[in-house]
Short mmCIF file of C-alpha atoms in Angstrom, two decimals:
data_model
loop_
_atom_site.label_atom_id
_atom_site.label_comp_id
_atom_site.label_asym_id
_atom_site.label_seq_id
_atom_site.Cartn_x
_atom_site.Cartn_y
_atom_site.Cartn_z
CA MET J 743 -37.78 -79.59 -67.28
CA ALA J 744 -38.20 -77.47 -64.11
CA ALA J 745 -36.49 -73.81 -64.14
CA ARG J 746 -35.06 -72.76 -60.62
CA SER J 747 -36.79 -69.50 -61.14
CA LEU J 748 -40.01 -71.09 -61.14
CA PRO J 749 -41.77 -71.32 -57.62
CA ASN J 750 -42.28 -74.95 -56.38
CA ALA J 751 -45.83 -75.00 -56.93
CA ASP J 752 -45.06 -74.08 -60.83
CA LYS J 753 -42.22 -76.66 -61.30
CA GLN J 754 -44.53 -79.40 -59.65
CA HIS J 755 -47.38 -78.93 -62.20
CA MET J 756 -44.67 -79.13 -64.90
CA LEU J 757 -43.16 -82.16 -63.48
CA LEU J 758 -46.81 -83.61 -63.42
CA GLN J 759 -46.51 -83.75 -67.07
CA ALA J 760 -44.12 -85.99 -67.19
CA ALA J 761 -44.97 -88.66 -64.74
CA GLY J 762 -43.98 -92.30 -65.64
CA ILE J 763 -41.20 -90.88 -68.48
CA ALA J 764 -38.04 -91.83 -66.49
CA SER J 765 -39.25 -95.50 -65.17
CA ASN J 766 -40.48 -95.97 -68.50
CA ALA J 767 -37.41 -94.90 -70.41
CA ALA J 768 -34.98 -96.89 -68.21
CA ALA J 769 -37.37 -100.31 -68.72
CA ILE J 770 -36.74 -100.05 -72.17
CA ALA J 771 -33.12 -98.96 -71.95
CA LEU J 772 -32.59 -102.33 -70.16
CA ILE J 773 -34.74 -103.97 -73.17
CA VAL J 774 -32.13 -103.08 -75.67
CA GLY J 775 -29.46 -103.95 -73.42
CA GLN J 776 -28.07 -100.65 -71.70
CA SER J 777 -25.69 -101.33 -68.32
CA PRO J 778 -28.17 -100.94 -65.13
CA ALA J 779 -25.20 -98.39 -64.33
CA LYS J 780 -26.61 -96.21 -67.22
CA VAL J 781 -29.66 -96.73 -66.27
CA VAL J 782 -29.20 -96.09 -62.82
CA GLY J 783 -27.88 -92.33 -64.02
CA TRP J 784 -30.83 -91.68 -66.12
CA LEU J 785 -33.37 -92.25 -63.28
CA GLU J 786 -31.48 -89.92 -61.28
CA MET J 787 -31.69 -87.50 -64.03
CA GLY J 788 -35.82 -88.16 -64.34
CA ARG J 789 -36.68 -88.48 -60.83
CA GLY J 790 -36.76 -86.49 -57.98
CA ILE J 791 -36.09 -83.21 -59.76
CA LEU J 792 -37.99 -81.01 -57.27
CA ALA J 793 -36.14 -82.38 -54.44
CA GLY J 794 -32.52 -81.95 -56.31
CA ASN J 795 -33.42 -78.37 -56.84
CA VAL J 796 -34.48 -77.95 -53.32
CA GLN J 797 -30.58 -79.35 -52.73
CA ASP J 798 -28.87 -77.60 -55.00
CA LEU J 799 -30.00 -74.45 -53.57
CA ARG J 800 -28.48 -75.32 -50.32
CA THR J 801 -25.40 -77.23 -51.26
CA ASP J 802 -22.09 -76.29 -48.82
CA LEU J 803 -20.30 -73.89 -50.07
CA ALA J 804 -17.34 -73.83 -48.08
CA MET J 805 -14.87 -75.55 -50.24
CA LEU J 806 -15.87 -72.97 -52.70
CA GLN J 807 -15.64 -70.16 -50.40
CA GLU J 808 -11.93 -71.40 -49.51
CA ARG J 809 -10.91 -71.40 -53.57
CA HIS J 810 -13.00 -68.91 -54.95
CA SER J 811 -14.68 -66.38 -52.48
CA ASP J 812 -16.35 -64.31 -55.73
CA LEU J 813 -17.94 -67.12 -57.05
CA ALA J 814 -19.10 -68.46 -53.69
CA ALA J 815 -20.65 -64.72 -52.91
CA SER J 816 -22.45 -64.50 -56.22
CA PHE J 817 -23.97 -68.13 -56.06
CA ASP J 818 -25.17 -67.39 -52.29
CA ASN J 819 -26.88 -64.21 -53.28
CA SER J 820 -28.71 -65.86 -56.04
CA ARG J 821 -29.85 -68.71 -54.63
CA GLY J 822 -30.90 -66.69 -51.68
CA ILE J 823 -33.45 -64.95 -53.67
CA LEU J 824 -34.62 -68.16 -55.27
CA ASP J 825 -34.47 -70.32 -52.02
CA GLY J 826 -36.82 -67.78 -50.38
CA THR J 827 -34.18 -66.35 -48.19
CA ILE J 828 -34.00 -63.00 -49.48
CA LYS J 829 -36.98 -60.87 -50.11
CA ASN J 830 -37.78 -57.08 -50.89
CA GLU J 831 -39.67 -56.43 -47.74
CA SER J 832 -39.51 -52.59 -48.18
CA ILE J 833 -40.70 -52.96 -51.81
CA LEU J 834 -43.37 -55.40 -52.01
CA PRO J 835 -45.93 -54.04 -49.06
CA ARG J 836 -46.67 -51.07 -51.09
CA MET J 837 -47.14 -52.43 -54.11
CA SER J 838 -50.54 -53.80 -55.95
CA HIS J 839 -50.79 -57.76 -55.79
CA GLY J 840 -50.47 -58.02 -59.66
CA SER J 841 -47.13 -55.42 -59.68
CA SER J 842 -45.75 -57.50 -56.50
CA ILE J 843 -46.03 -60.91 -58.51
CA ARG J 844 -44.77 -59.17 -61.95
CA LEU J 845 -42.13 -57.72 -59.66
CA GLU J 846 -40.81 -61.00 -57.71
CA THR J 847 -41.24 -63.37 -60.89
CA GLU J 848 -38.89 -60.54 -62.86
CA LYS J 849 -36.42 -60.75 -59.87
CA ARG J 850 -36.54 -64.72 -59.83
CA ARG J 851 -36.06 -64.36 -63.19
CA GLN J 852 -32.82 -62.24 -62.99
CA ALA J 853 -31.60 -64.38 -60.21
CA HIS J 854 -31.92 -67.59 -62.56
CA HIS J 855 -30.27 -66.06 -64.89
CA GLN J 856 -26.91 -65.57 -62.84
CA LEU J 857 -27.22 -68.50 -60.67
CA GLU J 858 -26.94 -70.29 -63.99
CA THR J 859 -23.96 -67.85 -65.52
CA THR J 860 -22.36 -68.60 -62.21
CA VAL J 861 -22.88 -72.27 -62.05
CA GLN J 862 -20.81 -72.53 -65.63
CA ALA J 863 -18.06 -70.34 -64.52
CA ILE J 864 -18.01 -72.75 -61.14
CA ARG J 865 -17.67 -75.59 -63.19
CA LYS J 866 -14.61 -74.07 -65.26
CA GLN J 867 -12.53 -74.47 -62.22
CA PRO J 868 -10.37 -77.58 -61.52
CA GLU J 869 -12.41 -79.58 -58.78
CA PHE J 870 -15.53 -78.37 -58.95
CA GLU J 871 -16.27 -79.50 -62.86
CA ARG J 872 -19.38 -81.63 -61.35
CA PHE J 873 -20.86 -78.90 -59.53
CA LEU J 874 -24.51 -78.93 -59.43
CA LEU J 875 -24.63 -82.04 -61.76
CA PRO J 876 -26.32 -85.06 -61.13
CA PRO J 877 -23.90 -87.77 -59.45
CA ALA J 878 -21.41 -89.66 -61.89
CA GLU J 879 -21.17 -93.21 -61.46
CA ASP J 880 -18.02 -93.44 -58.54
CA GLU J 881 -20.43 -91.00 -56.79
CA ILE J 882 -23.17 -93.17 -56.84
CA LEU J 883 -20.87 -96.17 -56.04
CA ALA J 884 -19.64 -94.30 -53.39
CA ALA J 885 -22.88 -93.60 -51.60
CA ALA J 886 -23.46 -97.76 -51.50
CA ASN J 887 -22.02 -97.70 -48.23
CA SER J 888 -24.99 -100.26 -47.59
CA PRO J 889 -26.71 -101.70 -50.74
CA ILE J 890 -29.31 -99.14 -52.34
CA VAL J 891 -32.24 -100.98 -54.05
CA ILE J 892 -33.81 -98.71 -56.90
CA ILE J 893 -37.56 -100.69 -57.92
CA ASN J 894 -38.14 -100.00 -61.37
CA VAL J 895 -41.61 -100.41 -61.96
CA SER J 896 -42.74 -99.97 -65.91
CA CYS J 897 -45.21 -101.43 -68.38
CA HIS J 898 -43.07 -102.80 -70.15
CA ARG J 899 -40.75 -104.28 -67.74
CA CYS J 900 -39.94 -104.17 -63.65
CA ASP J 901 -36.51 -104.45 -62.13
CA ALA J 902 -34.69 -104.39 -58.71
CA LEU J 903 -31.48 -102.14 -59.81
CA ILE J 904 -29.22 -102.80 -57.11
CA VAL J 905 -26.11 -100.26 -55.89
CA LEU J 906 -23.24 -101.85 -54.11
CA PRO J 907 -19.81 -100.31 -53.92
CA SER J 908 -18.57 -102.89 -56.33
CA GLY J 909 -20.76 -102.24 -58.79
CA PHE J 910 -24.49 -102.44 -60.38
CA GLU J 911 -26.87 -105.06 -60.28
CA CYS J 912 -30.11 -105.83 -62.24
CA ILE J 913 -32.80 -108.39 -61.21
CA LYS J 914 -35.66 -108.81 -63.76
CA LEU J 915 -38.61 -109.20 -61.97
CA SER J 916 -42.12 -111.09 -62.57
CA SER J 917 -43.74 -109.84 -65.86
CA ASN J 918 -46.65 -110.05 -64.08
CA LEU J 919 -45.51 -107.72 -61.44
CA TYR J 920 -46.87 -104.63 -62.70
CA HIS J 921 -50.31 -105.48 -62.88
CA ASP J 922 -50.04 -107.09 -59.66
CA ILE J 923 -49.42 -103.62 -58.15
CA GLN J 924 -51.93 -102.10 -59.84
CA GLU J 925 -54.13 -104.37 -57.89
CA HIS J 926 -52.68 -104.25 -54.76
CA ARG J 927 -52.78 -100.43 -54.88
CA MET J 928 -56.29 -100.63 -54.26
CA ASN J 929 -56.25 -101.90 -51.01
CA LEU J 930 -52.62 -100.26 -50.01
CA THR J 931 -53.61 -98.53 -47.06
CA SER J 932 -54.92 -101.74 -45.58
CA PRO J 933 -52.43 -104.32 -46.54
CA SER J 934 -53.74 -107.90 -46.29
CA LYS J 935 -51.04 -110.71 -44.72
CA ALA J 936 -51.42 -111.86 -48.47
CA MET J 937 -50.36 -108.65 -49.29
CA LEU J 938 -47.18 -108.63 -47.19
CA GLU J 939 -46.21 -112.24 -48.40
CA TRP J 940 -46.25 -111.23 -52.12
CA LEU J 941 -44.36 -108.26 -51.47
CA TRP J 942 -41.80 -110.89 -50.16
CA ASP J 943 -42.34 -113.44 -53.23
CA TYR J 944 -41.86 -111.05 -55.66
CA ILE J 945 -39.62 -108.24 -54.86
CA VAL J 946 -37.99 -108.81 -51.47
CA SER J 947 -36.68 -112.52 -51.27
CA PRO J 948 -35.21 -111.96 -54.94
CA VAL J 949 -33.09 -108.70 -53.69
CA LEU J 950 -32.34 -110.52 -50.84
CA THR J 951 -31.58 -113.44 -51.97
CA ARG J 952 -29.35 -111.81 -55.21
CA LEU J 953 -27.41 -110.23 -51.79
CA GLU J 954 -26.80 -113.47 -50.24
CA ILE J 955 -29.22 -112.47 -47.05
CA LEU J 956 -30.63 -115.80 -47.02
CA ALA J 957 -31.27 -116.19 -42.90
CA PRO J 958 -32.02 -114.34 -39.97
CA THR J 959 -29.53 -111.82 -38.38
CA PRO J 960 -28.62 -113.89 -35.21
CA SER J 961 -28.72 -111.81 -32.07
CA GLY J 962 -26.33 -109.82 -30.89
CA GLN J 963 -24.84 -109.42 -34.84
CA GLN J 964 -24.81 -106.19 -36.68
CA TRP J 965 -27.99 -105.70 -38.73
CA PRO J 966 -27.65 -105.48 -42.51
CA ARG J 967 -29.00 -102.45 -43.84
CA ILE J 968 -30.70 -101.54 -47.10
CA TRP J 969 -31.90 -98.45 -48.66
CA TRP J 970 -35.36 -98.92 -50.71
CA ILE J 971 -35.90 -96.19 -53.61
CA PRO J 972 -39.28 -97.93 -54.83
CA THR J 973 -40.63 -96.15 -58.31
CA GLY J 974 -43.97 -95.31 -60.08
CA PRO J 975 -47.12 -97.37 -58.74
CA LEU J 976 -44.93 -99.10 -55.93
CA VAL J 977 -44.42 -95.49 -53.95
CA GLY J 978 -46.10 -96.49 -50.77
CA PHE J 979 -45.95 -99.56 -50.78
CA PRO J 980 -44.26 -101.37 -46.75
CA LEU J 981 -41.25 -103.24 -48.28
CA HIS J 982 -40.17 -103.02 -45.26
CA ALA J 983 -42.66 -105.26 -43.84
CA ALA J 984 -42.87 -107.82 -46.49
CA GLY J 985 -43.02 -111.64 -45.49
CA TYR J 986 -44.45 -114.66 -43.95
CA HIS J 987 -44.73 -112.91 -40.43
CA GLN J 988 -46.89 -115.84 -39.03
CA GLU J 989 -44.41 -118.78 -40.14
CA GLU J 990 -42.07 -117.06 -37.19
CA GLN J 991 -39.13 -118.85 -39.72
CA GLY J 992 -37.61 -115.47 -40.59
CA ARG J 993 -38.84 -115.32 -44.17
CA THR J 994 -39.42 -111.41 -43.72
CA THR J 995 -37.31 -108.26 -44.46
CA LEU J 996 -37.99 -107.34 -41.05
CA ASP J 997 -35.73 -110.07 -39.46
CA ARG J 998 -33.17 -110.03 -42.21
CA VAL J 999 -32.29 -106.20 -42.76
CA VAL J 1000 -32.88 -102.32 -41.26
CA SER J 1001 -34.77 -100.83 -43.99
CA SER J 1002 -34.25 -97.21 -45.00
CA TYR J 1003 -36.40 -95.36 -47.76
CA ALA J 1004 -34.99 -92.65 -50.12
CA ILE J 1005 -36.44 -90.51 -53.06
CA SER J 1006 -33.12 -91.16 -55.06
CA ILE J 1007 -29.29 -91.88 -54.35
CA ARG J 1008 -28.83 -87.74 -54.72
CA SER J 1009 -31.03 -87.64 -51.29
CA ILE J 1010 -28.90 -90.73 -49.96
CA ARG J 1011 -25.91 -88.65 -50.81
CA GLY J 1012 -26.94 -85.62 -49.52
CA ALA J 1013 -28.24 -87.15 -46.03
CA MET J 1014 -24.69 -88.80 -45.94
CA HIS J 1015 -23.00 -85.28 -46.43
CA THR J 1016 -25.39 -83.40 -43.59
CA ARG J 1017 -24.31 -86.47 -41.63
CA GLU J 1018 -20.03 -85.77 -41.96
CA GLN J 1019 -20.42 -81.86 -41.31
CA PRO J 1020 -17.92 -81.03 -38.86
CA HIS J 1021 -19.75 -77.78 -37.91
CA GLN J 1022 -23.01 -80.22 -36.31
CA GLU J 1023 -23.56 -79.90 -32.95
CA THR J 1024 -24.16 -83.17 -30.90
CA PRO J 1025 -27.68 -83.60 -30.13
CA ALA J 1026 -27.04 -84.41 -26.67
CA GLY J 1027 -27.64 -81.72 -24.18
CA SER J 1028 -29.51 -79.43 -26.78
CA ARG J 1029 -33.54 -78.68 -27.72
CA ILE J 1030 -36.39 -81.45 -28.24
CA ALA J 1031 -39.31 -79.48 -29.51
CA LEU J 1032 -42.85 -80.86 -28.62
CA VAL J 1033 -45.87 -80.50 -30.48
CA THR J 1034 -49.06 -81.81 -29.09
CA MET J 1035 -52.25 -81.74 -30.82
CA THR J 1036 -54.77 -83.55 -28.22
CA ASP J 1037 -57.59 -81.59 -29.79
CA THR J 1038 -57.26 -80.01 -33.29
CA PRO J 1039 -60.41 -77.91 -34.24
CA GLU J 1040 -62.97 -80.17 -36.58
CA LEU J 1041 -61.20 -83.18 -35.93
CA SER J 1042 -61.74 -85.74 -33.30
CA PRO J 1043 -59.68 -86.07 -30.64
CA LEU J 1044 -57.06 -87.54 -30.25
CA HIS J 1045 -56.96 -89.00 -26.41
CA PHE J 1046 -53.39 -90.64 -26.58
CA ALA J 1047 -51.03 -87.57 -27.95
CA SER J 1048 -50.53 -86.03 -24.59
CA LEU J 1049 -49.61 -89.82 -23.01
CA GLU J 1050 -46.75 -89.66 -26.17
CA THR J 1051 -45.44 -86.63 -25.57
CA ARG J 1052 -45.31 -86.96 -21.68
CA SER J 1053 -43.67 -90.69 -22.35
CA VAL J 1054 -41.16 -88.93 -24.98
CA GLN J 1055 -40.61 -86.02 -22.66
CA ALA J 1056 -39.55 -88.43 -19.56
CA VAL J 1057 -37.20 -90.13 -21.80
CA CYS J 1058 -35.47 -87.34 -23.28
CA GLN J 1059 -35.55 -85.41 -20.10
CA SER J 1060 -33.22 -88.41 -18.66
CA MET J 1061 -30.94 -87.95 -21.47
CA GLY J 1062 -30.25 -84.13 -20.57
CA LEU J 1063 -32.43 -83.07 -23.62
CA LYS J 1064 -33.27 -79.65 -22.76
CA LEU J 1065 -37.52 -79.25 -23.28
CA MET J 1066 -39.17 -76.49 -25.79
CA VAL J 1067 -43.11 -76.74 -26.06
CA PRO J 1068 -44.03 -74.02 -28.74
CA VAL J 1069 -47.67 -72.51 -29.26
CA PRO J 1070 -49.37 -75.34 -31.91
CA CYS J 1071 -49.78 -72.22 -34.84
CA LYS J 1072 -47.32 -72.37 -37.50
CA ARG J 1073 -45.14 -69.19 -36.68
CA GLU J 1074 -44.12 -70.69 -33.26
CA VAL J 1075 -43.81 -73.89 -34.82
CA LEU J 1076 -41.46 -72.81 -37.57
CA SER J 1077 -39.39 -70.68 -35.23
CA VAL J 1078 -38.67 -73.24 -32.72
CA LEU J 1079 -37.36 -75.65 -35.74
CA GLN J 1080 -34.05 -73.24 -36.21
CA SER J 1081 -33.16 -73.53 -32.43
CA SER J 1082 -34.19 -77.24 -31.83
CA GLN J 1083 -32.51 -80.62 -32.57
CA ILE J 1084 -35.27 -82.75 -32.06
CA PHE J 1085 -39.04 -81.92 -33.61
CA HIS J 1086 -41.44 -84.36 -32.22
CA PHE J 1087 -44.93 -83.77 -33.63
CA ALA J 1088 -47.90 -85.99 -32.09
CA GLY J 1089 -51.64 -85.09 -33.86
CA HIS J 1090 -53.47 -85.14 -36.90
CA GLY J 1091 -51.82 -85.54 -40.33
CA GLY J 1092 -53.63 -84.37 -43.50
CA THR J 1093 -52.51 -85.38 -47.14
CA HIS J 1094 -53.88 -83.98 -50.46
CA ASP J 1095 -53.72 -84.19 -54.15
CA ASP J 1096 -51.16 -81.58 -54.32
CA PRO J 1097 -48.71 -82.93 -52.30
CA LEU J 1098 -47.44 -79.16 -51.21
CA LYS J 1099 -50.43 -78.65 -49.56
CA SER J 1100 -49.90 -81.84 -47.31
CA LEU J 1101 -50.26 -80.67 -43.67
CA LEU J 1102 -49.67 -81.03 -39.80
CA LEU J 1103 -52.49 -79.89 -38.66
CA LEU J 1104 -52.12 -77.18 -35.83
CA LYS J 1105 -54.34 -74.86 -34.06
CA ASP J 1106 -53.94 -72.78 -37.17
CA TRP J 1107 -54.37 -75.13 -39.89
CA LYS J 1108 -57.31 -73.58 -41.22
CA THR J 1109 -56.44 -70.19 -41.62
CA ASP J 1110 -52.06 -70.72 -41.94
CA PRO J 1111 -51.65 -74.17 -42.59
CA LEU J 1112 -47.93 -75.94 -41.78
CA THR J 1113 -47.82 -77.59 -45.19
CA SER J 1114 -45.39 -79.49 -46.84
CA ASP J 1115 -44.39 -76.71 -49.47
CA SER J 1116 -43.92 -74.43 -46.05
CA ILE J 1117 -41.45 -76.78 -44.61
CA LEU J 1118 -39.36 -76.50 -47.88
CA GLN J 1119 -39.04 -73.24 -47.78
CA THR J 1120 -37.71 -73.48 -44.46
CA ASN J 1121 -33.68 -73.85 -44.54
CA LEU J 1122 -32.04 -75.95 -42.12
CA SER J 1123 -29.12 -77.27 -43.85
CA PHE J 1124 -26.70 -74.81 -41.80
CA LYS J 1125 -27.66 -76.94 -38.76
CA ALA J 1126 -29.08 -80.02 -39.45
CA PRO J 1127 -31.19 -81.01 -36.83
CA PHE J 1128 -31.00 -84.45 -35.88
CA LEU J 1129 -34.50 -85.88 -35.81
CA ALA J 1130 -38.15 -84.93 -37.16
CA TYR J 1131 -40.25 -87.65 -35.51
CA LEU J 1132 -44.15 -87.34 -37.35
CA SER J 1133 -46.35 -89.18 -35.31
CA ALA J 1134 -49.31 -88.69 -37.26
CA CYS J 1135 -51.24 -90.11 -40.28
CA ARG J 1136 -49.99 -90.61 -43.89
CA THR J 1137 -46.79 -88.09 -43.56
CA GLY J 1138 -44.82 -90.33 -46.23
CA GLN J 1139 -47.98 -90.82 -48.28
CA VAL J 1140 -47.99 -89.60 -51.99
CA ARG J 1141 -51.92 -89.37 -52.45
CA ASN J 1142 -51.82 -88.05 -56.52
CA LYS J 1143 -50.61 -91.11 -58.52
CA ASP J 1144 -48.87 -88.58 -61.18
CA SER J 1145 -46.49 -87.21 -58.24
CA VAL J 1146 -44.78 -90.43 -57.37
CA ASP J 1147 -42.00 -89.56 -59.10
CA GLU J 1148 -41.11 -86.71 -57.26
CA SER J 1149 -42.41 -88.57 -53.98
CA ILE J 1150 -42.86 -84.95 -52.11
CA HIS J 1151 -44.52 -86.06 -49.15
CA LEU J 1152 -44.42 -84.28 -45.65
CA THR J 1153 -41.47 -87.09 -44.32
CA ALA J 1154 -39.81 -86.28 -47.12
CA ALA J 1155 -40.11 -82.42 -46.55
CA TYR J 1156 -38.84 -82.61 -43.45
CA GLN J 1157 -35.67 -83.89 -44.84
CA LEU J 1158 -34.98 -81.64 -47.82
CA ALA J 1159 -35.68 -78.65 -45.07
CA GLY J 1160 -32.17 -80.24 -43.51
CA PHE J 1161 -33.06 -82.98 -41.05
CA ARG J 1162 -30.77 -85.63 -40.73
CA HIS J 1163 -33.47 -88.02 -39.89
CA VAL J 1164 -37.11 -88.63 -40.50
CA ILE J 1165 -39.25 -90.96 -39.26
CA GLY J 1166 -43.30 -90.77 -41.11
CA THR J 1167 -46.08 -93.02 -41.84
CA LEU J 1168 -47.27 -94.62 -45.52
CA TRP J 1169 -50.95 -94.05 -44.02
CA SER J 1170 -53.30 -93.53 -40.93
CA VAL J 1171 -52.36 -95.13 -37.31
CA ASP J 1172 -53.56 -96.09 -34.33
CA ASP J 1173 -53.41 -93.52 -31.72
CA SER J 1174 -51.98 -95.76 -29.01
CA ILE J 1175 -49.74 -97.56 -30.93
CA CYS J 1176 -48.22 -94.39 -31.69
CA VAL J 1177 -47.27 -93.97 -27.65
CA GLU J 1178 -45.75 -97.78 -27.76
CA MET J 1179 -43.74 -96.85 -31.00
CA ALA J 1180 -42.37 -93.62 -29.55
CA ARG J 1181 -41.69 -94.76 -26.37
CA MET J 1182 -39.36 -97.27 -27.66
CA ILE J 1183 -37.56 -95.57 -30.39
CA TYR J 1184 -36.75 -92.86 -27.71
CA GLU J 1185 -35.18 -95.59 -25.20
CA VAL J 1186 -33.60 -96.89 -27.87
CA LEU J 1187 -31.83 -93.72 -28.48
CA ARG J 1188 -31.01 -93.13 -24.76
CA ASP J 1189 -29.60 -96.16 -24.14
CA ASP J 1190 -27.56 -96.96 -27.13
CA GLY J 1191 -26.71 -93.11 -27.46
CA ILE J 1192 -27.82 -90.39 -29.85
CA ASN J 1193 -26.41 -91.49 -33.09
CA ASP J 1194 -27.73 -92.15 -37.02
CA LYS J 1195 -27.91 -95.79 -36.30
CA ALA J 1196 -29.67 -95.86 -33.00
CA VAL J 1197 -32.84 -93.75 -34.95
CA ARG J 1198 -33.32 -96.41 -38.01
CA GLU J 1199 -32.30 -99.28 -35.40
CA GLY J 1200 -34.66 -97.76 -32.71
CA LEU J 1201 -37.31 -97.90 -35.43
CA HIS J 1202 -36.69 -101.08 -36.57
CA ARG J 1203 -36.27 -103.21 -32.71
CA ALA J 1204 -39.79 -101.36 -32.09
CA SER J 1205 -41.11 -102.84 -35.34
CA ARG J 1206 -40.14 -105.97 -33.84
CA ARG J 1207 -41.41 -106.20 -30.67
CA LEU J 1208 -45.04 -104.40 -31.90
CA ARG J 1209 -44.86 -107.56 -34.88
CA ASP J 1210 -43.97 -110.43 -32.12
CA VAL J 1211 -47.12 -109.04 -30.18
CA TRP J 1212 -49.65 -108.73 -33.25
CA VAL J 1213 -47.97 -112.43 -34.30
CA GLN J 1214 -48.68 -113.99 -30.93
CA ASN J 1215 -52.39 -112.68 -30.96
CA ASP J 1216 -52.97 -113.81 -34.15
CA LYS J 1217 -55.36 -111.20 -35.26
CA VAL J 1218 -55.72 -108.39 -37.45
CA LYS J 1219 -54.96 -105.60 -34.24
CA ILE J 1220 -53.30 -105.27 -31.73
CA GLU J 1221 -55.69 -105.12 -28.86
CA ALA J 1222 -53.01 -105.73 -26.07
CA PHE J 1223 -52.28 -101.51 -25.76
CA THR J 1224 -55.60 -100.25 -26.31
CA GLY J 1225 -59.04 -100.04 -25.23
CA ARG J 1226 -59.97 -97.09 -27.09
CA ARG J 1227 -58.99 -96.41 -30.90
CA SER J 1228 -58.56 -93.53 -33.11
CA GLU J 1229 -56.94 -92.72 -35.99
CA ARG J 1230 -54.14 -89.38 -36.74
CA ASP J 1231 -55.87 -88.65 -39.94
CA GLY J 1232 -56.90 -85.03 -40.84
CA LYS J 1233 -59.51 -86.32 -43.10
CA LEU J 1234 -62.74 -84.07 -43.83
CA ASP J 1235 -65.08 -86.34 -45.68
CA ASP J 1236 -66.49 -89.63 -44.32
CA ASP J 1237 -64.27 -92.22 -45.30
CA THR J 1238 -64.59 -94.73 -42.87
CA ALA J 1239 -61.29 -96.42 -41.24
CA ARG J 1240 -60.76 -100.01 -42.10
CA GLU J 1241 -58.54 -102.02 -39.86
CA ARG J 1242 -55.07 -102.74 -40.52
CA PRO J 1243 -53.47 -106.23 -40.53
CA ALA J 1244 -50.71 -104.61 -38.40
CA LEU J 1245 -50.58 -101.62 -36.68
CA TRP J 1246 -46.81 -101.47 -36.89
CA VAL J 1247 -46.47 -101.44 -40.57
CA PRO J 1248 -46.82 -97.91 -41.84
CA TYR J 1249 -43.92 -96.51 -40.11
CA VAL J 1250 -41.09 -95.51 -41.57
CA HIS J 1251 -37.25 -94.17 -41.66
CA TYR J 1252 -35.76 -91.74 -43.87
CA GLY J 1253 -31.93 -90.41 -43.51
CA ALA J 1254 -28.25 -91.14 -43.06
#
């Protein structure tokens, strides 16, 4: 549907025309009696195609190199052109703009043809028959070391498709769910307690009941973990925050499981593979890049951004991490990403109807923006940096409803670039709460060690602590941490910020 020879923007334009087809096809397949296993496989083929293309071009070739070095070399050369790592710098600057575009297009077309020829040759080799194909049923099951829950949303029916090591299960959800999601979506960036309770009643509770997670996790015991993959109009809803928090009886997602999100099962497999690579450095003793944008051209100042990064710096230096503070401009930030294991950004984020144009706002955001597309074109998979912490507004938001099947937002872009973990936000975040959230998460990394589990559980613990403060205060907003309030939303329009029912809700985890 989207040829690898096309630039990301062209792929995305084509994929917008197919929005919703995969979920509708999955719903109809279930209606006519197809198995959950087949339906999950079809969803994998029909969603996250742009992300899948990025992953394909960055697939690990170690085993292929060892057994078929000629095929590995051919594939590596072709993908270098398509992934932007090989450029003809000596020719393009001397040519007219039109000629250079034609040359680049032809060059990519030839590379695509060579890549497809090479892929077919690779698939003829023993043990490489499924090279770059969507995951087979056994590969999907192998990814489910924790339950994977796909919430398929369609006007035909809505279902929770659960992937476990033992097999696939399907829960048919309420017949009114599709209509209810559309109504609640109008207030998604300002969710009420009623919305969180609705998410619990109609989506999360049925899933946890099927998984026999029927009570809060006792103190000191291992937390269950779930990967959530929402589809269609449900993308962006805070499934991790669902529940009856005011009751304090444990009828919440937060009191029963640790939540992570994913674009697709393929992206989960990629994160797991990245985690297992033997060449990776341990993050301890390596570098953290801190970027602080207290003052951003044309936008309101963030009075707490510098306090946040000073807090993070203090914790990280106590862990032996080396500090890097680049000039907050695109070129310098992209450069420092190549040599740091942790990247922490505190500043404004901006979303766009074109997800590839969503950005972190640096000093040069007007002239040379650090967009999702520029991050997607940055290949860090060879070193798999540990954590990107995007402490800004809406870094995990997809604004264009026709783009939800691809779910390309800033958080996903940093994961696809190669980060093992990314912490992002679903909507606007409170400037002062960012300080508390970051401090508590990094303190967990300090106390529990820099490892995969500590990232997701660090966010989970911090969210529970801030949730508890919110419940005790019995207010819509948390007053305890702020006397001055501003948001990290790089909007340039006149939208008026509205109060959130719970300022801890927007934070989400993607990763291993």
